[in-house]
Coordinates of C-alpha atoms and ligand atoms in Angstrom, one line a residue:
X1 CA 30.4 29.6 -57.7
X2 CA 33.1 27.2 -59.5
X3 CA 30.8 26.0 -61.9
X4 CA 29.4 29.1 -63.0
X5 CA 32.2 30.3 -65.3
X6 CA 32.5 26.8 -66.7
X7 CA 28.9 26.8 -67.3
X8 CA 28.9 30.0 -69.2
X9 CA 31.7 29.1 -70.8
X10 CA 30.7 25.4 -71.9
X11 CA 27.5 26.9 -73.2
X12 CA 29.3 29.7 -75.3
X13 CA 31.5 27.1 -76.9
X14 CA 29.0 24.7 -77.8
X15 CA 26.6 27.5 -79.5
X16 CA 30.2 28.7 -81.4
X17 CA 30.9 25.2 -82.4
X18 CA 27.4 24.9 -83.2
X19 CA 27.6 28.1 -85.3
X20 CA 31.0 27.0 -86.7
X21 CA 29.5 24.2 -88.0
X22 CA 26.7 25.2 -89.3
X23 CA 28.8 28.2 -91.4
X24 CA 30.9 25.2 -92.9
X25 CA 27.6 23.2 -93.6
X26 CA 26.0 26.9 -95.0
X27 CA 29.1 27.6 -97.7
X28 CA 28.8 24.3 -99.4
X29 CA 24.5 24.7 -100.2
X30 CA 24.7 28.3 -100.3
X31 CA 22.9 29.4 -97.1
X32 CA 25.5 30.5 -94.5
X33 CA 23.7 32.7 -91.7
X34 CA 20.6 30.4 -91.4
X35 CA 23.1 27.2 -91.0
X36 CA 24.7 29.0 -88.5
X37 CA 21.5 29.8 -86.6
X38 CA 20.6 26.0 -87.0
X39 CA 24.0 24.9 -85.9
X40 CA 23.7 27.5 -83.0
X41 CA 20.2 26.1 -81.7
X42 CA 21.6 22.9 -82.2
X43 CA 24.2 23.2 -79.8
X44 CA 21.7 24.6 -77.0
X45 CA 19.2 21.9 -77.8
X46 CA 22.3 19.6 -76.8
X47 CA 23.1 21.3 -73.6
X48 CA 19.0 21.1 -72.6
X49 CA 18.9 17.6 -72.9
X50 CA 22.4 16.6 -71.2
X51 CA 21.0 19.1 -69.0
X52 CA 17.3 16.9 -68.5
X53 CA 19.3 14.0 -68.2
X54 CA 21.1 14.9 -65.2
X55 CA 18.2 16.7 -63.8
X56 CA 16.2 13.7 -64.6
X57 CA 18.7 11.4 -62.3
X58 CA 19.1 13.7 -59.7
X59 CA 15.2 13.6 -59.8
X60 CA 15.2 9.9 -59.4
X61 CA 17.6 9.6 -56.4
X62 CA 15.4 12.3 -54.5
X63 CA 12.4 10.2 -55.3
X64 CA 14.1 6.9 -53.8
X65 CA 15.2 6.0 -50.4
X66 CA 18.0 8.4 -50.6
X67 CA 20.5 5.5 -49.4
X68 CA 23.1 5.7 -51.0
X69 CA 25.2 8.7 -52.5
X70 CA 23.2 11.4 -54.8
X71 CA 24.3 11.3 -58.7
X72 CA 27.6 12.8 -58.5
X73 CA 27.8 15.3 -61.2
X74 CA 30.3 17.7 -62.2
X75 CA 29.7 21.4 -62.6
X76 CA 26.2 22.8 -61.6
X77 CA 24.0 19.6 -61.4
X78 CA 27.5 17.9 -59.1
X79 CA 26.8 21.2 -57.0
X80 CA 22.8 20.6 -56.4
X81 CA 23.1 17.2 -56.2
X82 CA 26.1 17.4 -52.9
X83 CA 23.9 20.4 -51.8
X84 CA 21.0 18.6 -51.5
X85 CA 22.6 15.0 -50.4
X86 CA 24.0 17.2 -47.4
X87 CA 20.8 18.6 -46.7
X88 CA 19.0 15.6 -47.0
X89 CA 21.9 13.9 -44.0
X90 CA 21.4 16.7 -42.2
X91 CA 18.1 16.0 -41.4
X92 CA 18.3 12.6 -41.1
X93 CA 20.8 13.0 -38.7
X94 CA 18.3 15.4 -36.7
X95 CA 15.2 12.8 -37.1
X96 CA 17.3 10.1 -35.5
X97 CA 18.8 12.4 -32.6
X98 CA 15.0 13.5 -31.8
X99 CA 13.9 9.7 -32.1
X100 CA 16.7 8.8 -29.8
X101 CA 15.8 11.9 -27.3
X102 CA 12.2 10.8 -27.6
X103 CA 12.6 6.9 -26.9
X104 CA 14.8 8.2 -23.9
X105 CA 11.8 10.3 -22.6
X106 CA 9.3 7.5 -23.2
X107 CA 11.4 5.3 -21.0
X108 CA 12.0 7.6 -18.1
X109 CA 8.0 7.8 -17.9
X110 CA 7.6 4.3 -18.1
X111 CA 10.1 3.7 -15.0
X112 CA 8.1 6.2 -13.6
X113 CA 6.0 4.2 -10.2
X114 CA 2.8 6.4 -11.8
X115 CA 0.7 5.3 -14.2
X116 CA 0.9 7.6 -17.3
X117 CA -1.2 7.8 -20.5
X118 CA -1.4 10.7 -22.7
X119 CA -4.9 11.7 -24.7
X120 CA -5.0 13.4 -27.8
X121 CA -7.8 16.5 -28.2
X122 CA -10.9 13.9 -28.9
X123 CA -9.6 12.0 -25.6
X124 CA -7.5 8.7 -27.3
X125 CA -5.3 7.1 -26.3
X126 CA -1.9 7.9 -27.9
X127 CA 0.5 6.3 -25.4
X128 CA 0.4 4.7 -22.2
X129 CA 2.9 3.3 -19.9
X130 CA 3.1 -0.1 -18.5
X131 CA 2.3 0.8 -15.1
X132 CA -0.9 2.6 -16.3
X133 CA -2.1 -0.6 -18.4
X134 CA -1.6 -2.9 -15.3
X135 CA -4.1 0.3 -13.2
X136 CA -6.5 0.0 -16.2
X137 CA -6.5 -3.2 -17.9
X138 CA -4.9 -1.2 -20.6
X139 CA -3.1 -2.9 -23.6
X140 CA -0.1 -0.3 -24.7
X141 CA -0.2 -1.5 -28.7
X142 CA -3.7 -2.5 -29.1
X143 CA -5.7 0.1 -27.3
X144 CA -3.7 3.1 -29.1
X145 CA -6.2 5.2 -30.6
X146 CA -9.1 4.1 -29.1
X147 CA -11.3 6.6 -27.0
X148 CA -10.1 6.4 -23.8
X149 CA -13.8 5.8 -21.9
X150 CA -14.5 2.9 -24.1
X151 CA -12.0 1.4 -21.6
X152 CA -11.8 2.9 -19.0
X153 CA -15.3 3.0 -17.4
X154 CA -15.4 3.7 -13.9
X155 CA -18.3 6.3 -13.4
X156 CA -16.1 8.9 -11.3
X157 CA -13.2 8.8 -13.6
X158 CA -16.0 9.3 -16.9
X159 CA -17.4 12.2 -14.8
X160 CA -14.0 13.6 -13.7
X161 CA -13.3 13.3 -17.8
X162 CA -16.2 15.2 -19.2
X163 CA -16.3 17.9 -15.9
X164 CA -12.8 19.2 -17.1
X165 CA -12.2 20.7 -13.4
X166 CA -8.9 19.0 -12.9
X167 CA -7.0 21.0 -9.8
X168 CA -7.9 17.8 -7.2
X169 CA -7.1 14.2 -7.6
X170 CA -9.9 11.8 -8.3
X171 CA -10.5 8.4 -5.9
X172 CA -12.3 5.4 -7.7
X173 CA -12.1 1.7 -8.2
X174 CA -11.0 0.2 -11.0
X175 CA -13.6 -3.0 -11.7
X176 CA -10.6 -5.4 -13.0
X177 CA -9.0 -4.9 -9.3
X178 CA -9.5 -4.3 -5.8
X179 CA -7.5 -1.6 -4.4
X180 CA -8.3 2.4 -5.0
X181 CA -6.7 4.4 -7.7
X182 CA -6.3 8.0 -7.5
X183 CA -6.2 9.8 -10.5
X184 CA -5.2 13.1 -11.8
X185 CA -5.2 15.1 -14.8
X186 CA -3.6 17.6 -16.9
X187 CA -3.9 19.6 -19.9
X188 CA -1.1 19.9 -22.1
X189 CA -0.2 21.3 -26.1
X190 CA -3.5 21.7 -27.6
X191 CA -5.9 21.0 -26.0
X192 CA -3.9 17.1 -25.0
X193 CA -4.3 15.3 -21.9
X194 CA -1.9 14.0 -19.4
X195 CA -3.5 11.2 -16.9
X196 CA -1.3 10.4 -14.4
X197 CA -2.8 7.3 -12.0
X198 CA -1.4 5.7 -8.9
X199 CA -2.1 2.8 -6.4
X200 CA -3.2 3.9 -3.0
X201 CA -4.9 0.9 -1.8
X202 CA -2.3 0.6 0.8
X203 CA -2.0 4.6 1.6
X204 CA -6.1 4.0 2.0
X205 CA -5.5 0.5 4.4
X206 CA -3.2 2.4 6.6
X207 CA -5.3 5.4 6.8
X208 CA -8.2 3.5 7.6
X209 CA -6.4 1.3 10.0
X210 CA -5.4 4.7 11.7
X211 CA -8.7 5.7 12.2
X212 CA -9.7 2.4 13.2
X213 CA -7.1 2.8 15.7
X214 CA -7.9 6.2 17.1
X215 CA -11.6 4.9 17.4
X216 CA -10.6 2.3 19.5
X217 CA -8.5 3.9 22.1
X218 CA -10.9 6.4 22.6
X219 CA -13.8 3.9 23.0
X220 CA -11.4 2.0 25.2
X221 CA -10.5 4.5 27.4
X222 CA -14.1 6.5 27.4
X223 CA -15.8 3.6 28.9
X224 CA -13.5 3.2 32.1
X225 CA -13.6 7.7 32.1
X226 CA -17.7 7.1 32.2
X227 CA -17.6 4.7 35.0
X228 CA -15.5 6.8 37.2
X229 CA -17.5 10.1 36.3
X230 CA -20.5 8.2 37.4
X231 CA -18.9 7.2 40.7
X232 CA -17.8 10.6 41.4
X233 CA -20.7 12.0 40.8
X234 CA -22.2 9.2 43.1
X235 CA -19.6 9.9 46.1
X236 CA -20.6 14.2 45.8
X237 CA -24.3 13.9 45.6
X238 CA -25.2 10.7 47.3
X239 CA -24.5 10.0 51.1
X240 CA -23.1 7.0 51.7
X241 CA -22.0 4.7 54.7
X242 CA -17.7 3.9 54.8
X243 CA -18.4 0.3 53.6
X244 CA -20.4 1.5 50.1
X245 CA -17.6 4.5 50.3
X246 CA -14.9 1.8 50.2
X247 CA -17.0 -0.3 47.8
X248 CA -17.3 2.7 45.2
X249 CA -13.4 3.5 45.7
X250 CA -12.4 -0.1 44.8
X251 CA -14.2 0.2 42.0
X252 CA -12.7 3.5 40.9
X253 CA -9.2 2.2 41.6
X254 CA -9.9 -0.6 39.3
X255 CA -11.1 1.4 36.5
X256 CA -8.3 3.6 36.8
X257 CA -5.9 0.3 37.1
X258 CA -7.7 -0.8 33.8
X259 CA -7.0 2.8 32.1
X260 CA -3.2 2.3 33.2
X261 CA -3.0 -0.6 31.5
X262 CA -4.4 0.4 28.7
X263 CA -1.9 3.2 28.6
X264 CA 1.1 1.4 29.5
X265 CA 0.4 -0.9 26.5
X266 CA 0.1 1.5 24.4
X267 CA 3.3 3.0 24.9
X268 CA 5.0 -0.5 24.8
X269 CA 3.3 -0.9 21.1
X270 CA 5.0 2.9 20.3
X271 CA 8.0 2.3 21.5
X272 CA 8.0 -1.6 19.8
X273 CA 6.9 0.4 16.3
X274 CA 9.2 3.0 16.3
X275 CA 12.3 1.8 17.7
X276 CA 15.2 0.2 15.8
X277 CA 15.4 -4.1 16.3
X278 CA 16.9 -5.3 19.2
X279 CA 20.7 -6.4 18.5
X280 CA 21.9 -9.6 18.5
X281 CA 24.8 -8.7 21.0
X282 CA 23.5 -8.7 24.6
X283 CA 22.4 -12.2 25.8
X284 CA 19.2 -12.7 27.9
X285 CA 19.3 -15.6 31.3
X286 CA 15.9 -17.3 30.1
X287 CA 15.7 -18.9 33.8
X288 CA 15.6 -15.7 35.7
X289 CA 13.3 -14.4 33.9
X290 CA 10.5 -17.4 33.9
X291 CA 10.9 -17.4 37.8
X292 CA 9.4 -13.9 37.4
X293 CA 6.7 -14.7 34.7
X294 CA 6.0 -17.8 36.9
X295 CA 5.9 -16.1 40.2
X296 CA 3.4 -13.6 38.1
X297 CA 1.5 -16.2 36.6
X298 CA 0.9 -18.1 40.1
X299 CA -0.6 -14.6 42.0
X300 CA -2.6 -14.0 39.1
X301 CA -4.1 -17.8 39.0
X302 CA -4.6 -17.2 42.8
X303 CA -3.8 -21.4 42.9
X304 CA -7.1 -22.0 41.1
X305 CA -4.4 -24.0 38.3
X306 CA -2.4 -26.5 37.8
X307 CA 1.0 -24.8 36.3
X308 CA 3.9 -26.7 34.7
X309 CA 7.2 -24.7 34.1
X310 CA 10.2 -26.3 32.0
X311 CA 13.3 -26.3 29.8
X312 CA 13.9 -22.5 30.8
X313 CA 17.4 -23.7 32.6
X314 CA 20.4 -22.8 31.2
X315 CA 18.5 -21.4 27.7
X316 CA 20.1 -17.8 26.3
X317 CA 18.3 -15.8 24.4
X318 CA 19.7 -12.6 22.4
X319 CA 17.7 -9.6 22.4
X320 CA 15.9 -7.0 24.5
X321 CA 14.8 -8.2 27.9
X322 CA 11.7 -6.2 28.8
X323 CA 10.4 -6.8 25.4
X324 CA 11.1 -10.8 26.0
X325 CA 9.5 -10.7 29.3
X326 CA 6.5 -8.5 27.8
X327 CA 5.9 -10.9 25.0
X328 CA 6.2 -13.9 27.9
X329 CA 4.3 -12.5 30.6
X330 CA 1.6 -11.8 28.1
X331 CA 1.0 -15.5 27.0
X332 CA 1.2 -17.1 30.4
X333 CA -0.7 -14.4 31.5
X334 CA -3.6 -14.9 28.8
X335 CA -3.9 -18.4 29.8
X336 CA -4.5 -18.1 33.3
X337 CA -7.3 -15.2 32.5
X338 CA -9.0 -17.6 29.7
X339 CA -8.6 -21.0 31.3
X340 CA -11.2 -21.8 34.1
X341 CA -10.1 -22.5 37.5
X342 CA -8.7 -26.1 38.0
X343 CA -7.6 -25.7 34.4
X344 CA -3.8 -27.2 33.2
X345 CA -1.2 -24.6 32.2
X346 CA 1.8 -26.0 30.6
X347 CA 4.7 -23.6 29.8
X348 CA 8.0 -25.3 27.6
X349 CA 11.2 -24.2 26.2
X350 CA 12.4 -26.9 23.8
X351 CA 16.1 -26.1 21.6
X352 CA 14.0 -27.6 18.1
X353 CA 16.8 -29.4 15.4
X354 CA 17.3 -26.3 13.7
X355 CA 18.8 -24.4 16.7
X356 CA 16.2 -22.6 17.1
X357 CA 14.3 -21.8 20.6
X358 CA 10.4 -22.5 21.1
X359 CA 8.4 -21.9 24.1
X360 CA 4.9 -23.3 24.0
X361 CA 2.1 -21.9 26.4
X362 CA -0.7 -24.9 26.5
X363 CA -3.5 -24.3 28.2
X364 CA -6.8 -27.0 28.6
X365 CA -8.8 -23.5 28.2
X366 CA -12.0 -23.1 26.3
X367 CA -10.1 -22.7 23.0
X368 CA -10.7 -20.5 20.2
X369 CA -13.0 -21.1 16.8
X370 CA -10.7 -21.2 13.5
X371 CA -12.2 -18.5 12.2
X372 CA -10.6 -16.2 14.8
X373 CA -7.4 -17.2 14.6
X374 CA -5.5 -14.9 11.5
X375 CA -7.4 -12.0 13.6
X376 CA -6.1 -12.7 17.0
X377 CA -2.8 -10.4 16.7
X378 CA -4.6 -7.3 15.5
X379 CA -4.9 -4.3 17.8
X380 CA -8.0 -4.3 19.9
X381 CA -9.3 -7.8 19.0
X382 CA -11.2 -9.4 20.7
X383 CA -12.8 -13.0 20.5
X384 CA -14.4 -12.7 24.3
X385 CA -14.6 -9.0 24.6
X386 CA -16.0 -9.3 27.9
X387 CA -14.0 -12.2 29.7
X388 CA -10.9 -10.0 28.3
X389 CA -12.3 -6.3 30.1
X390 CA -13.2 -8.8 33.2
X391 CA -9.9 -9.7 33.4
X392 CA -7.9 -6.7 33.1
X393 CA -7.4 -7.2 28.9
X394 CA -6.9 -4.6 26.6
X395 CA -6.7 -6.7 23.4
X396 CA -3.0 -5.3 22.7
X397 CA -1.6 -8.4 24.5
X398 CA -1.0 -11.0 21.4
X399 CA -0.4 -7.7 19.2
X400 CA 2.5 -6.8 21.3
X401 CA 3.8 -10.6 21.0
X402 CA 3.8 -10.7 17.3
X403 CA 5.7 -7.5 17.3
X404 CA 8.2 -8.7 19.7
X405 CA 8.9 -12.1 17.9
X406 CA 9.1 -10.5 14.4
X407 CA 12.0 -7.3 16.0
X408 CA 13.7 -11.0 17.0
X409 CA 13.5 -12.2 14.0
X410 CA 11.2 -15.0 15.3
X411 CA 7.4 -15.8 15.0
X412 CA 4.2 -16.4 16.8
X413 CA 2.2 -19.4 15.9
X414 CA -1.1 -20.1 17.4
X415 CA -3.1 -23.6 17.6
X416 CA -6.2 -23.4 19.3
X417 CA -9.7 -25.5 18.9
X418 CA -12.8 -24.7 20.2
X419 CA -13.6 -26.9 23.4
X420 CA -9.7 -28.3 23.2
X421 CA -7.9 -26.0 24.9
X422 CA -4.9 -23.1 23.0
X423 CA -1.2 -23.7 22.1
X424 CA 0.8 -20.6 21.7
X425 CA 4.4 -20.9 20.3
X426 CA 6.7 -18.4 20.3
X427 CA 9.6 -19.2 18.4
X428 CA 13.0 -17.5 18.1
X429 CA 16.1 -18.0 15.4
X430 CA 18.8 -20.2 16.3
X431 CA 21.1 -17.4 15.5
X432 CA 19.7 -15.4 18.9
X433 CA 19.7 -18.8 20.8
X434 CA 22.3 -20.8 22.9
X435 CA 22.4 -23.1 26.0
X436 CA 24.7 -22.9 28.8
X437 CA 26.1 -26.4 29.5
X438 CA 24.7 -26.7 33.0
X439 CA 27.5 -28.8 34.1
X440 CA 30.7 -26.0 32.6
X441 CA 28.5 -23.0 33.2
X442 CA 29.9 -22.2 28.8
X443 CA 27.8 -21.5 26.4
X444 CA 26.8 -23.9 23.7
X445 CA 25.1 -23.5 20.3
X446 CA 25.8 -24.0 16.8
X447 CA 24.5 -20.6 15.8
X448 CA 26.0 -18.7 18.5
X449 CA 28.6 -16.9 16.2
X450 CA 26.4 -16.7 13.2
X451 CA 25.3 -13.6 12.1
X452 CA 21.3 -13.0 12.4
X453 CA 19.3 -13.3 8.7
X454 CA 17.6 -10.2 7.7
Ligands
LIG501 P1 -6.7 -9.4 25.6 O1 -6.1 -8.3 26.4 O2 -8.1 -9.2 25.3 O3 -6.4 -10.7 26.2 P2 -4.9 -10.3 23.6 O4 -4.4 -9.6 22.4 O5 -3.9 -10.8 24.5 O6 -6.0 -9.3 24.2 O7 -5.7 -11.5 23.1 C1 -6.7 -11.4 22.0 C2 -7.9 -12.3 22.2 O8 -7.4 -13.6 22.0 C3 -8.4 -12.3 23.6 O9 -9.4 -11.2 23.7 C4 -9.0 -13.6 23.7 O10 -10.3 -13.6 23.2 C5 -8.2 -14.5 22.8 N1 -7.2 -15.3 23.6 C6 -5.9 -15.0 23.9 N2 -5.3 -15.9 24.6 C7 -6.2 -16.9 24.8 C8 -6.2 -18.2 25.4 N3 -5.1 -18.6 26.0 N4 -7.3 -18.9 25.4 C9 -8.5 -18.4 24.8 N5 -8.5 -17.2 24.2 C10 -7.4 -16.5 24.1

């Protein structure tokens, strides 16, 4: 309250001076009391207008930007003018403390891996976060304000819209791209919208490829069950000599033989999916092992081909050894079952420039139709579904191979032409590769201390 007592007081001695005044005015034309009045009023009328003056400043700064400092008065009009200057900063400060709190909040939700937008009560758009224009097709600036099904047109997600029952998710896809959104909303503030999208086209591929795969092994392993029901059945109600009883139990044994298989690669796909990548530490004789895949190879050919076996000596590969020899045996294997008798087989470990190991599997077979190719390595497929069940296949073989090469940090490449016969490469890193000088009995190789890339 300082400038109430000089207020009062500054306003008393104007009126008095006024009144003074006017009394020394009144006593020279004879009319003292109403000069005083006069000079009184006077003095009041002055104080009004200083009084609109600073008012009217004060008035002005308020109307502006409010940049710089208020009018800085003294007495009352100093004290509105800080009061409301203070008040005024204040807020501002508060404004740009929500603004910052705000932009903060924006830009968590836009890191967010969902796609966010948020609807206003007549279903605009009033924001939308990056991810949820690349879903939609959306444009964050342009599209704000603009009712959200004039762009967003999918029939199930205009139907999910307008139903209002929002406690599940809604599936749909979006016309601009392939893949399957999923799409959920929620009601927020008055009667406001939250839609929060997301990408499960892969979550969709896997699931389906699940399904594909549990229809699979059940078809594959139903068929060889039928077959062996029917022969039981056969043996208990039929009588039959020893030579058809033989007969009937050879062709149960191979049916269960078939189902072994089956279930034996199975497992190796398991384990080969769900077990940690071979190190690079523990190194692998290459020689030994072909002697087995060749010794294999030649009792499952029953000498109805011509084999080749080379380069294998002294070669050291790093990794797991059942899974090299699965991945082997299975493409030596695969030639002798697709390539006709009197057929070529030619199998060849070659150190290529960049230190890596290759073994080729050439066979003069009946070859394989482009088309096939990208295929060949999925689960269960097949080109010759029948020549494959004839000879003991399972159509897991060139899956497990692929699996194998990539834990070694290798690949599997396949040539092949109809009529022309099928190349299959495995290849291998130089950094899981050496050769052991056949005359020293060391181990060479330029990669051999290298560390394997990731
Ligand atoms: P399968 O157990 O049926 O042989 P694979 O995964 O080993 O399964 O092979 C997939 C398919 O690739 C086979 O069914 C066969 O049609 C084809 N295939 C594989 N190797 C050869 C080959 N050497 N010559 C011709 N076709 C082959």
């Amino acid at each position: 309250m300082s400038w109430l007592l000089p207020r009062i007081l500054t306003g008393i001695a104007v009126v008095a001076l006024g009144a003074l005044l006017g009394h020394w005015v009144g006593a020279r034309i004879q009319a003292p009391f109403i000069s005083e009045l006069i000079g009184g009023a006077a003095g009041v009328a002055t104080l009004a207008v200083l009084d609109t003056l600073r008012g009217y400043r004060l008035i002005n700064w308020l109307r502006g930007s409010q940049e710089g400092q208020a009018p800085r008065d003294t007495g009352f009009w100093g004290e509105i003018g800080y009061r409301v200057e203070k008040s005024v900063r204040l807020r501002e400060r508060e404004t740009a403390g929500e603004r910052i709190r705000l932009a903060q909040f924006l830009s968590a939700i836009e890191a967010s891996p969902n796609g966010v937008i948020l609807l206003d009560a007549r279903d605009q758009i009033e924001w939308c976060n990056a991810m949820a224009a690349a879903h939609f097709g959306l444009d964050p600036k342009r599209d704000v304000r603009q009712p959200v099904t004039n762009l967003i047109r999918a029939p199930a997600f205009v139907a999910y819209l307008q139903d209002g029952e929002f406690s599940e998710p809604v599936r749909f896809t979006e016309r601009r791209r392939d893949g399957t959104l999923s799409v959920l909303i929620r009601r927020y503030g008055d009667d406001m919208k939250i839609v929060l999208s997301q990408d499960v086209t892969v979550h969709e591929r896997s699931e389906a490829m699940r399904r594909d795969f549990v229809a699979n092994v059940s078809h594959e392993i139903r068929t060889p069950l039928t077959v062996l029901t029917g022969f039981i059945e056969t043996m208990t109600s039929l009588p039959l000599s020893d030579a058809e009883r033989r007969r009937v139990l050879e062709l149960m044994m191979q049916q269960a033989r078939r189902m072994g298989t089956l279930v034996s690669d199975l497992l190796t796909l398991a384990q080969l999916e769900g077990s940690p990548r071979p190190t690079a530490e523990r190194w692998v004789a290459v020689g030994p092992l072909m002697a087995s895949v060749e010794a294999d190879a030649r009792v499952l050919s029953g000498g109805k081909h011509r084999f080749s076996f080379d380069g294998a000596a002294g070669l050291q590969l790093a990794g797991a050894e059942p899974e090299l020899l699965s991945a082997i045996t299975n493409l030596v294997n695969n030639a002798v079952r697709y390539t006709p008798a009197d057929g070529a087989i030619e199998v060849v470990w070659r150190l290529r420039g960049d230190g890596s190991a290759e073994l080729s599997v050439t066979d003069s077979g009946p070859g394989i139709a482009r088309e096939h190719l990208p295929r060949l390595t999925e689960r269960f497929y097949r080109v010759d579904g029948s020549r494959s069940r004839d000879t003991g296949g399972t159509g897991l073989g060139l899956s497990i191979v692929k699996h194998v090469a990539q834990r070694h940090g290798g690949e599997l490449d396949i040539q092949s032409e109809l009529g022309k016969g099928s190349c299959f490469r495995l290849v291998l890193p130089a950094a899981r590769t050496r050769r052991e000088s056949l005359r020293t009995g060391l181990p060479q190789g330029a990669a051999q201390t290298q560390p394997e890339p990731h």
